[in-house]
PDB file of C-alpha atoms in Angstrom:
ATOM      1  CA  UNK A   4      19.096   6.008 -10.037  1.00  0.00           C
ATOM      2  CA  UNK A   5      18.455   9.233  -7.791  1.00  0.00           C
ATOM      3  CA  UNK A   6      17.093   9.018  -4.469  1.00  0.00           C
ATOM      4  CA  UNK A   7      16.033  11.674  -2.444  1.00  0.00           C
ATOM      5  CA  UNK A   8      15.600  11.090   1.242  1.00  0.00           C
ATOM      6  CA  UNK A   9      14.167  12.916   3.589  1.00  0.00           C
ATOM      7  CA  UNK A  10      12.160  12.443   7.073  1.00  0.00           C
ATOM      8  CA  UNK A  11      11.378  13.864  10.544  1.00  0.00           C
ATOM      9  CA  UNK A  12       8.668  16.311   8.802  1.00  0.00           C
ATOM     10  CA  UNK A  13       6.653  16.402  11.755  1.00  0.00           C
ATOM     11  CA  UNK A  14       3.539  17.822   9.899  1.00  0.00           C
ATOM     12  CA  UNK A  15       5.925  21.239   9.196  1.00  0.00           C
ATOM     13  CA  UNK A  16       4.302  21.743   5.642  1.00  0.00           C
ATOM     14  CA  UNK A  17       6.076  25.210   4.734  1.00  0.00           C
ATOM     15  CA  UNK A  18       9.451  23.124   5.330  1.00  0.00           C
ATOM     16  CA  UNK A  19       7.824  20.446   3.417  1.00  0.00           C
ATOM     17  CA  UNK A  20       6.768  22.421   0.761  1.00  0.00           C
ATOM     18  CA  UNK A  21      10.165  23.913   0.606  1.00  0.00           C
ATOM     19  CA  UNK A  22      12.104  20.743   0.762  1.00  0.00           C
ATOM     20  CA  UNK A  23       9.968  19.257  -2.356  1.00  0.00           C
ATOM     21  CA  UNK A  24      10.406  22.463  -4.006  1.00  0.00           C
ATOM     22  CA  UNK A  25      14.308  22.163  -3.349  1.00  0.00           C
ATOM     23  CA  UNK A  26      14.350  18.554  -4.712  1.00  0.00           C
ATOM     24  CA  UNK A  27      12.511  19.454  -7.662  1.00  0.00           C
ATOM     25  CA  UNK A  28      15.025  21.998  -8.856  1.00  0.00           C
ATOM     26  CA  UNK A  29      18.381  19.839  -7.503  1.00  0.00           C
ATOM     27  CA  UNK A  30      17.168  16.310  -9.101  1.00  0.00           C
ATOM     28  CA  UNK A  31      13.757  16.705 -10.348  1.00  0.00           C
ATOM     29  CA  UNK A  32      14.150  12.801 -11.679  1.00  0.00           C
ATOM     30  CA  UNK A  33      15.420  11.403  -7.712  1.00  0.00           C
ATOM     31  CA  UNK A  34      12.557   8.674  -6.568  1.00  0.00           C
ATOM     32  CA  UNK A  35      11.041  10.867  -3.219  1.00  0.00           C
ATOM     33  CA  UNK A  36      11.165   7.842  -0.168  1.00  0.00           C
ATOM     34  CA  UNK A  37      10.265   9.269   3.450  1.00  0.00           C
ATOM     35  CA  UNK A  38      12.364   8.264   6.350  1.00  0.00           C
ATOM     36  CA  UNK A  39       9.494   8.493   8.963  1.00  0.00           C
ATOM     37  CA  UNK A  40       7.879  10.729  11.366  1.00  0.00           C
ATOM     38  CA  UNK A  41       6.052  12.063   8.678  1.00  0.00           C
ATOM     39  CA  UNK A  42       3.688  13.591  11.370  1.00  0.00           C
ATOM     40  CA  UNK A  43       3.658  15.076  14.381  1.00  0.00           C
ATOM     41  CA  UNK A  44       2.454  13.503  17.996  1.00  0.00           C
ATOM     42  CA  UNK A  45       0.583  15.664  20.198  1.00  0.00           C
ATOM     43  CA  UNK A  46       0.940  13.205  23.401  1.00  0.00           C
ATOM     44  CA  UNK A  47       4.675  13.009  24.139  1.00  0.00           C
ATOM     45  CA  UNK A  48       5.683   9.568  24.918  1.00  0.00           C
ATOM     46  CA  UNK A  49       5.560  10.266  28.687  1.00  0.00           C
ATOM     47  CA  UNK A  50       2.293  11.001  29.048  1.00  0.00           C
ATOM     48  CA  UNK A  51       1.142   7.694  27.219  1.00  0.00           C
ATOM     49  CA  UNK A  52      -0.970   5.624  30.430  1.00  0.00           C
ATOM     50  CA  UNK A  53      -3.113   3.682  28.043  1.00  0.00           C
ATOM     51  CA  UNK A  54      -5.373   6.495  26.877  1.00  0.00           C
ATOM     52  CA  UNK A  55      -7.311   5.746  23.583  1.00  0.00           C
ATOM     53  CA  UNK A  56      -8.593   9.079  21.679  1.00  0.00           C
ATOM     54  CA  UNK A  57     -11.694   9.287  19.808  1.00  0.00           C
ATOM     55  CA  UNK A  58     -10.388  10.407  16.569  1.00  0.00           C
ATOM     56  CA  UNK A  59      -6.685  10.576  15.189  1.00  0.00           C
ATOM     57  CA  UNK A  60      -7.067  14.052  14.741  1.00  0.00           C
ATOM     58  CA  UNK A  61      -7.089  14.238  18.362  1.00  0.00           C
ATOM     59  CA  UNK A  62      -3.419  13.219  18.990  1.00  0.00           C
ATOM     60  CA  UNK A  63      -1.691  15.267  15.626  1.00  0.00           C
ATOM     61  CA  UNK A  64      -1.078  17.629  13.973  1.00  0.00           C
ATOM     62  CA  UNK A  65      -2.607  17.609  10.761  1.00  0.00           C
ATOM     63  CA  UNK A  66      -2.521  20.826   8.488  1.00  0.00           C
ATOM     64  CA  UNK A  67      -4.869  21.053   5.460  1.00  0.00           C
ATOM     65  CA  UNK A  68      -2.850  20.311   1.907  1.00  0.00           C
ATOM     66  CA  UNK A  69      -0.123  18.383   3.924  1.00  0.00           C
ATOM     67  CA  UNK A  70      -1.290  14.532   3.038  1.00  0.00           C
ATOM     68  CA  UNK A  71      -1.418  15.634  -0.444  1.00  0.00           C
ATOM     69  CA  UNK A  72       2.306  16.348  -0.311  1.00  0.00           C
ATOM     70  CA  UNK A  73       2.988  13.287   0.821  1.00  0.00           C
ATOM     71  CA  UNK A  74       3.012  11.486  -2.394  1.00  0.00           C
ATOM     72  CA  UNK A  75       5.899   9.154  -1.787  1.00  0.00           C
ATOM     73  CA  UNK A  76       6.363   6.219  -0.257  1.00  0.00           C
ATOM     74  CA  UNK A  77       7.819   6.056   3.382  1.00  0.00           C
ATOM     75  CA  UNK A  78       8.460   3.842   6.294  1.00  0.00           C
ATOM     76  CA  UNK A  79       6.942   4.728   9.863  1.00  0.00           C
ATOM     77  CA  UNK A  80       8.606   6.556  12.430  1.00  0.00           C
ATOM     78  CA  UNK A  81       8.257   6.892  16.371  1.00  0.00           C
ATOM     79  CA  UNK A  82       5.783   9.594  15.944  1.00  0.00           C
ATOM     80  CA  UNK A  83       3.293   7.333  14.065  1.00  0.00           C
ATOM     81  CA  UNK A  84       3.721   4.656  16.250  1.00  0.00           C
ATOM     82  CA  UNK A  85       2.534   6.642  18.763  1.00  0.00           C
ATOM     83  CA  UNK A  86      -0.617   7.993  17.004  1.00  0.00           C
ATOM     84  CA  UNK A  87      -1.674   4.463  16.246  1.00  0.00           C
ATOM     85  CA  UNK A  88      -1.072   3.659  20.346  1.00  0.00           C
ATOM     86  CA  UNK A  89      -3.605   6.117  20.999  1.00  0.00           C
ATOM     87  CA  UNK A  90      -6.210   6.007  18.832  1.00  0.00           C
ATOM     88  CA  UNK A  91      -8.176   2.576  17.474  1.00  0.00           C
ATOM     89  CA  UNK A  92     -10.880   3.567  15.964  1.00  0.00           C
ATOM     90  CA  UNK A  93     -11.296   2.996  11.855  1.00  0.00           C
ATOM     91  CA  UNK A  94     -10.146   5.747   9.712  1.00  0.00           C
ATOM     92  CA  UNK A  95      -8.630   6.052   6.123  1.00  0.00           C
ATOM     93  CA  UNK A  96      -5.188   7.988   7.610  1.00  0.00           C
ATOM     94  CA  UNK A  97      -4.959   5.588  10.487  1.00  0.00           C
ATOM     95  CA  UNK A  98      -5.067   3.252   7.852  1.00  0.00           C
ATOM     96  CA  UNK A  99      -2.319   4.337   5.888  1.00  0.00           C
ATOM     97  CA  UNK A 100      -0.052   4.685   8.486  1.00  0.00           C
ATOM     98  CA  UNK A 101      -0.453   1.388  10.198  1.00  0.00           C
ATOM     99  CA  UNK A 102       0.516   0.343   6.455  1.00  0.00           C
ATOM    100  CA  UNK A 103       3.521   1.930   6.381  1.00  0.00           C
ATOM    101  CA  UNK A 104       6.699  -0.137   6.840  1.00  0.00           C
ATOM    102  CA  UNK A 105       9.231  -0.444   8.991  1.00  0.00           C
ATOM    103  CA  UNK A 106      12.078  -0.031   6.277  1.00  0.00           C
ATOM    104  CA  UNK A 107      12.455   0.299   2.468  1.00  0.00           C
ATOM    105  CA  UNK A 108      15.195   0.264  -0.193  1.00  0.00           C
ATOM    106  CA  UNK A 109      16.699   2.236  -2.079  1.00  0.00           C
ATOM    107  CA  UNK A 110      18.665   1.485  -4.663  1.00  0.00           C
ATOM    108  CA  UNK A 111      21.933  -0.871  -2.316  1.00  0.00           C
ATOM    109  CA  UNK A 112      20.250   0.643   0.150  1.00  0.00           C
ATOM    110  CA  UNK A 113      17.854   0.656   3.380  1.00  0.00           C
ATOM    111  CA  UNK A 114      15.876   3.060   4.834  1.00  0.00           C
ATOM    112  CA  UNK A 115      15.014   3.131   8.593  1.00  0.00           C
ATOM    113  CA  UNK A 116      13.888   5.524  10.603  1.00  0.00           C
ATOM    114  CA  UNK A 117      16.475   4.710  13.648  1.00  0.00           C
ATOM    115  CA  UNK A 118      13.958   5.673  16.760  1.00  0.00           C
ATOM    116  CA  UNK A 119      14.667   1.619  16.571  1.00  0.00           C
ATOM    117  CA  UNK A 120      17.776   1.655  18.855  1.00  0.00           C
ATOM    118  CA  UNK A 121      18.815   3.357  21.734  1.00  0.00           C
ATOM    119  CA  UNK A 122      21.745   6.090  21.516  1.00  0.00           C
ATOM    120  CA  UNK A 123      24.645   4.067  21.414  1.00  0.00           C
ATOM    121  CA  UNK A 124      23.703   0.625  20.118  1.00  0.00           C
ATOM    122  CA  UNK A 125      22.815   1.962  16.442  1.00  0.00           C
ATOM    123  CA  UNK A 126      25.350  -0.445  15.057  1.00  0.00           C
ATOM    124  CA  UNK A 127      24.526  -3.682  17.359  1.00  0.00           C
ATOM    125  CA  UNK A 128      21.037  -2.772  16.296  1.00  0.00           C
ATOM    126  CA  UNK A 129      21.829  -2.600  12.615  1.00  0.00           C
ATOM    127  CA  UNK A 130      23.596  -6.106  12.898  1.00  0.00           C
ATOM    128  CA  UNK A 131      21.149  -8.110  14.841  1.00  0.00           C
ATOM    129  CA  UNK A 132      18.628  -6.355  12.815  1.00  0.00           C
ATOM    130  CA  UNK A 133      19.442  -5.684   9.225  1.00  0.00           C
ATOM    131  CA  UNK A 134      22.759  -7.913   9.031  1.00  0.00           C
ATOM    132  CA  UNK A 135      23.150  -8.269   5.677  1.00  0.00           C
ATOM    133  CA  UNK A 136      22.986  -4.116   4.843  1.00  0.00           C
ATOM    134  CA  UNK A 137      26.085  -1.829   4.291  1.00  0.00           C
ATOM    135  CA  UNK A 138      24.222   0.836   3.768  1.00  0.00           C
ATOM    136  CA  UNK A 139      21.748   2.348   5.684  1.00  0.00           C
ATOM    137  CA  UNK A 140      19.863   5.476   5.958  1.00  0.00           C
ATOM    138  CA  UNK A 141      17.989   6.820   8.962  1.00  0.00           C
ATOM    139  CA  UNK A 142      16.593   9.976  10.625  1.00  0.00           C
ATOM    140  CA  UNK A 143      15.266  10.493  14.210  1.00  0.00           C
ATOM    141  CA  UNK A 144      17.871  12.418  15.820  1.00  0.00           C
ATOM    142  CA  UNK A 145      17.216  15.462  13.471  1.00  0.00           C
ATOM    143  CA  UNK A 146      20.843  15.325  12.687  1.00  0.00           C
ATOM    144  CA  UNK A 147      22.432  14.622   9.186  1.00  0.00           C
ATOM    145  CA  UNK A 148      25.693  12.822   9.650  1.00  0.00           C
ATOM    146  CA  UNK A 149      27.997  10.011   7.622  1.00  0.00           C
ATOM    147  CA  UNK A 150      29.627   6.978   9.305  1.00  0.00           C
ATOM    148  CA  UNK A 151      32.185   4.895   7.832  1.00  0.00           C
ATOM    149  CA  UNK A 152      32.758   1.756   9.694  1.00  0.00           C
ATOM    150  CA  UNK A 153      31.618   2.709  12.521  1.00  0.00           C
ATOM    151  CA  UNK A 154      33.346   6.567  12.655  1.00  0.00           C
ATOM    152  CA  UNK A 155      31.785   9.818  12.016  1.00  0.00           C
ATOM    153  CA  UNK A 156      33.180  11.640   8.922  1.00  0.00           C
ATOM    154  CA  UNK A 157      33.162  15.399   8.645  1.00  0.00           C
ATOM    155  CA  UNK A 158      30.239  16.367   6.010  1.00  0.00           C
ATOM    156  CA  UNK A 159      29.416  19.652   4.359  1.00  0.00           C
ATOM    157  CA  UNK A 160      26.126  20.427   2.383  1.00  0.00           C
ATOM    158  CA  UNK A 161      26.172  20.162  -1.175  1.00  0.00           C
ATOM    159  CA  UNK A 162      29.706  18.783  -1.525  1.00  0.00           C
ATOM    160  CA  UNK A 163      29.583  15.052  -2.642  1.00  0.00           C
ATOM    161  CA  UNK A 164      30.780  12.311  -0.794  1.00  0.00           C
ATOM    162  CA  UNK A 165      32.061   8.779  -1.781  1.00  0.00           C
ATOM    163  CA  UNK A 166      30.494   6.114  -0.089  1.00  0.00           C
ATOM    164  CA  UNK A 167      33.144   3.747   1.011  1.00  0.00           C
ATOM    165  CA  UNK A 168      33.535   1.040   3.729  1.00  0.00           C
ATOM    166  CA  UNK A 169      32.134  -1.945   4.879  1.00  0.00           C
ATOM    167  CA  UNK A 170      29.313  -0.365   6.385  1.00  0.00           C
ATOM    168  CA  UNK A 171      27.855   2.970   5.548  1.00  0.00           C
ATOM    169  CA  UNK A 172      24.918   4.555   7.537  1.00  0.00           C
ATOM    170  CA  UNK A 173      23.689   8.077   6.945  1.00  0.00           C
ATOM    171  CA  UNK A 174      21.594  10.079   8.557  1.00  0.00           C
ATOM    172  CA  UNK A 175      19.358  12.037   6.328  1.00  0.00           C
ATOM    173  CA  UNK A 176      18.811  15.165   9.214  1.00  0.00           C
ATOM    174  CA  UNK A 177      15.105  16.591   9.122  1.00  0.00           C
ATOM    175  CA  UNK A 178      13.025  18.308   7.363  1.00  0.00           C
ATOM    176  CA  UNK A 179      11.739  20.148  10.039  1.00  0.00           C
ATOM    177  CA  UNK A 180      13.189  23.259  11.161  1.00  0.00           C
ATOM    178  CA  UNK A 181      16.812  22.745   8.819  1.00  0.00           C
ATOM    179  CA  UNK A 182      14.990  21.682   5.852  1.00  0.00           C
ATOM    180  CA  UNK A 183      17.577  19.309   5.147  1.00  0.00           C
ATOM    181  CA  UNK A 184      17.715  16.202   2.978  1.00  0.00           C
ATOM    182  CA  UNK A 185      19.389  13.522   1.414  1.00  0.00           C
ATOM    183  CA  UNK A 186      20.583  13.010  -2.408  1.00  0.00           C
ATOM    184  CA  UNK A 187      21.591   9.888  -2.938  1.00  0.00           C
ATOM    185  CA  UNK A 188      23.082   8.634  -6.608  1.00  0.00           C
ATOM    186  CA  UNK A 189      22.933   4.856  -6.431  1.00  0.00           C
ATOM    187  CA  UNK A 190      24.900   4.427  -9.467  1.00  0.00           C
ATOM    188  CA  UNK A 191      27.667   6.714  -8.888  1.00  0.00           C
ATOM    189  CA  UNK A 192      27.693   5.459  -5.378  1.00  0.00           C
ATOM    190  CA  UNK A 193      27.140   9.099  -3.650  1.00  0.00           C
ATOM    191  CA  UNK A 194      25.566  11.196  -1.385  1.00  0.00           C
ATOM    192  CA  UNK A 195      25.069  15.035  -1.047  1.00  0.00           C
ATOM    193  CA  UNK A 196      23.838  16.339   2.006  1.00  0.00           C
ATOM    194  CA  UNK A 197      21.552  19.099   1.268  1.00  0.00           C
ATOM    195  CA  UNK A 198      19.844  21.928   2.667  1.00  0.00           C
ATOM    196  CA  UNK A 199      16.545  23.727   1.233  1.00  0.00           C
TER     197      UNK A 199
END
């Protein structure tokens, strides 16, 4: 089966729309799962003192049409996290994202955001954590990458790539801004890296 990943939209719905529309024409059969940060945080994490907001719409940005793209499923990502932090009062959205998971599989794999671990300890994380995974996807850092126990392999977009190794974890890069996502063939054991 086909899985395309993507994450870190950050409520950017023209690279959103032209990520899906990207997907659709590269593997319009690949199962959509989000990596997180689906939306964007209007409070950076320094300026959180306790504060609660009335409404959710308060602390995001929230474009009209964008939840409607967002028909797949997806784990949570810092940014959500944050939304929930400051707001507490009932609402259908804040509902669905306090319902979102921390990871889900694909295929072999697992999906996590990554905002988990600090720079540095991603693969002490990843074994405490999710020990019995050798393949991992994330986002976060907002840039796509491929490590092979433990060191970073050259990618290019488009080309495929063998997964092989012990341990595998790929970053799927963001949506926002480079528009880039992840293909990932769980039967031929693949990954593209791809760009919209």
């Amino acid at each position: 089966m086909q899985y395309a990943i993507l994450g870190d939209i950050h409520s950017s719905l023209e690279d959103l729309q032209a990520v899906l529309h990207h997907i659709s024409q590269e593997a319009p059969e690949a199962k959509l799962i989000g990596a997180g940060d689906l939306y964007e945080c209007t409070v950076g994490k320094k300026k959180l003192i306790g504060q609660i907001y009335p409404t959710i719409e308060d602390v995001m940005i929230h474009p009209e049409g964008f939840d409607e793209l967002l028909a797949f499923p997806s784990i949570y990502g810092n940014q959500e996290e944050r939304i929930l932090l400051l707001t507490d009062h009932p609402e259908s959205l804040r509902d669905k994202l306090r319902g979102l998971p921390e990871t889900l599989k694909a295929g072999r794999a697992v999906v996590v955001h990554g905002h988990q671990w600090k720079p540095g300890e991603k693969t002490i994380w990843l074994k405490n954590n999710l020990p019995n995974e050798n393949l991992v996807f994330h986002g976060h850092t907002h840039r796509s990458g491929y490590i092979q126990d433990g060191v970073e392999k050259e990618i290019s977009f488009g080309t495929k790539i063998l997964l092989s190794g012990d341990i595998q974890v790929v970053n799927a890069g963001a949506v926002v801004v480079s528009r880039e996502w992840v293909l990932y063939d769980d039967n031929k054991n693949c990954v593209r890296f791809m760009k919209a």
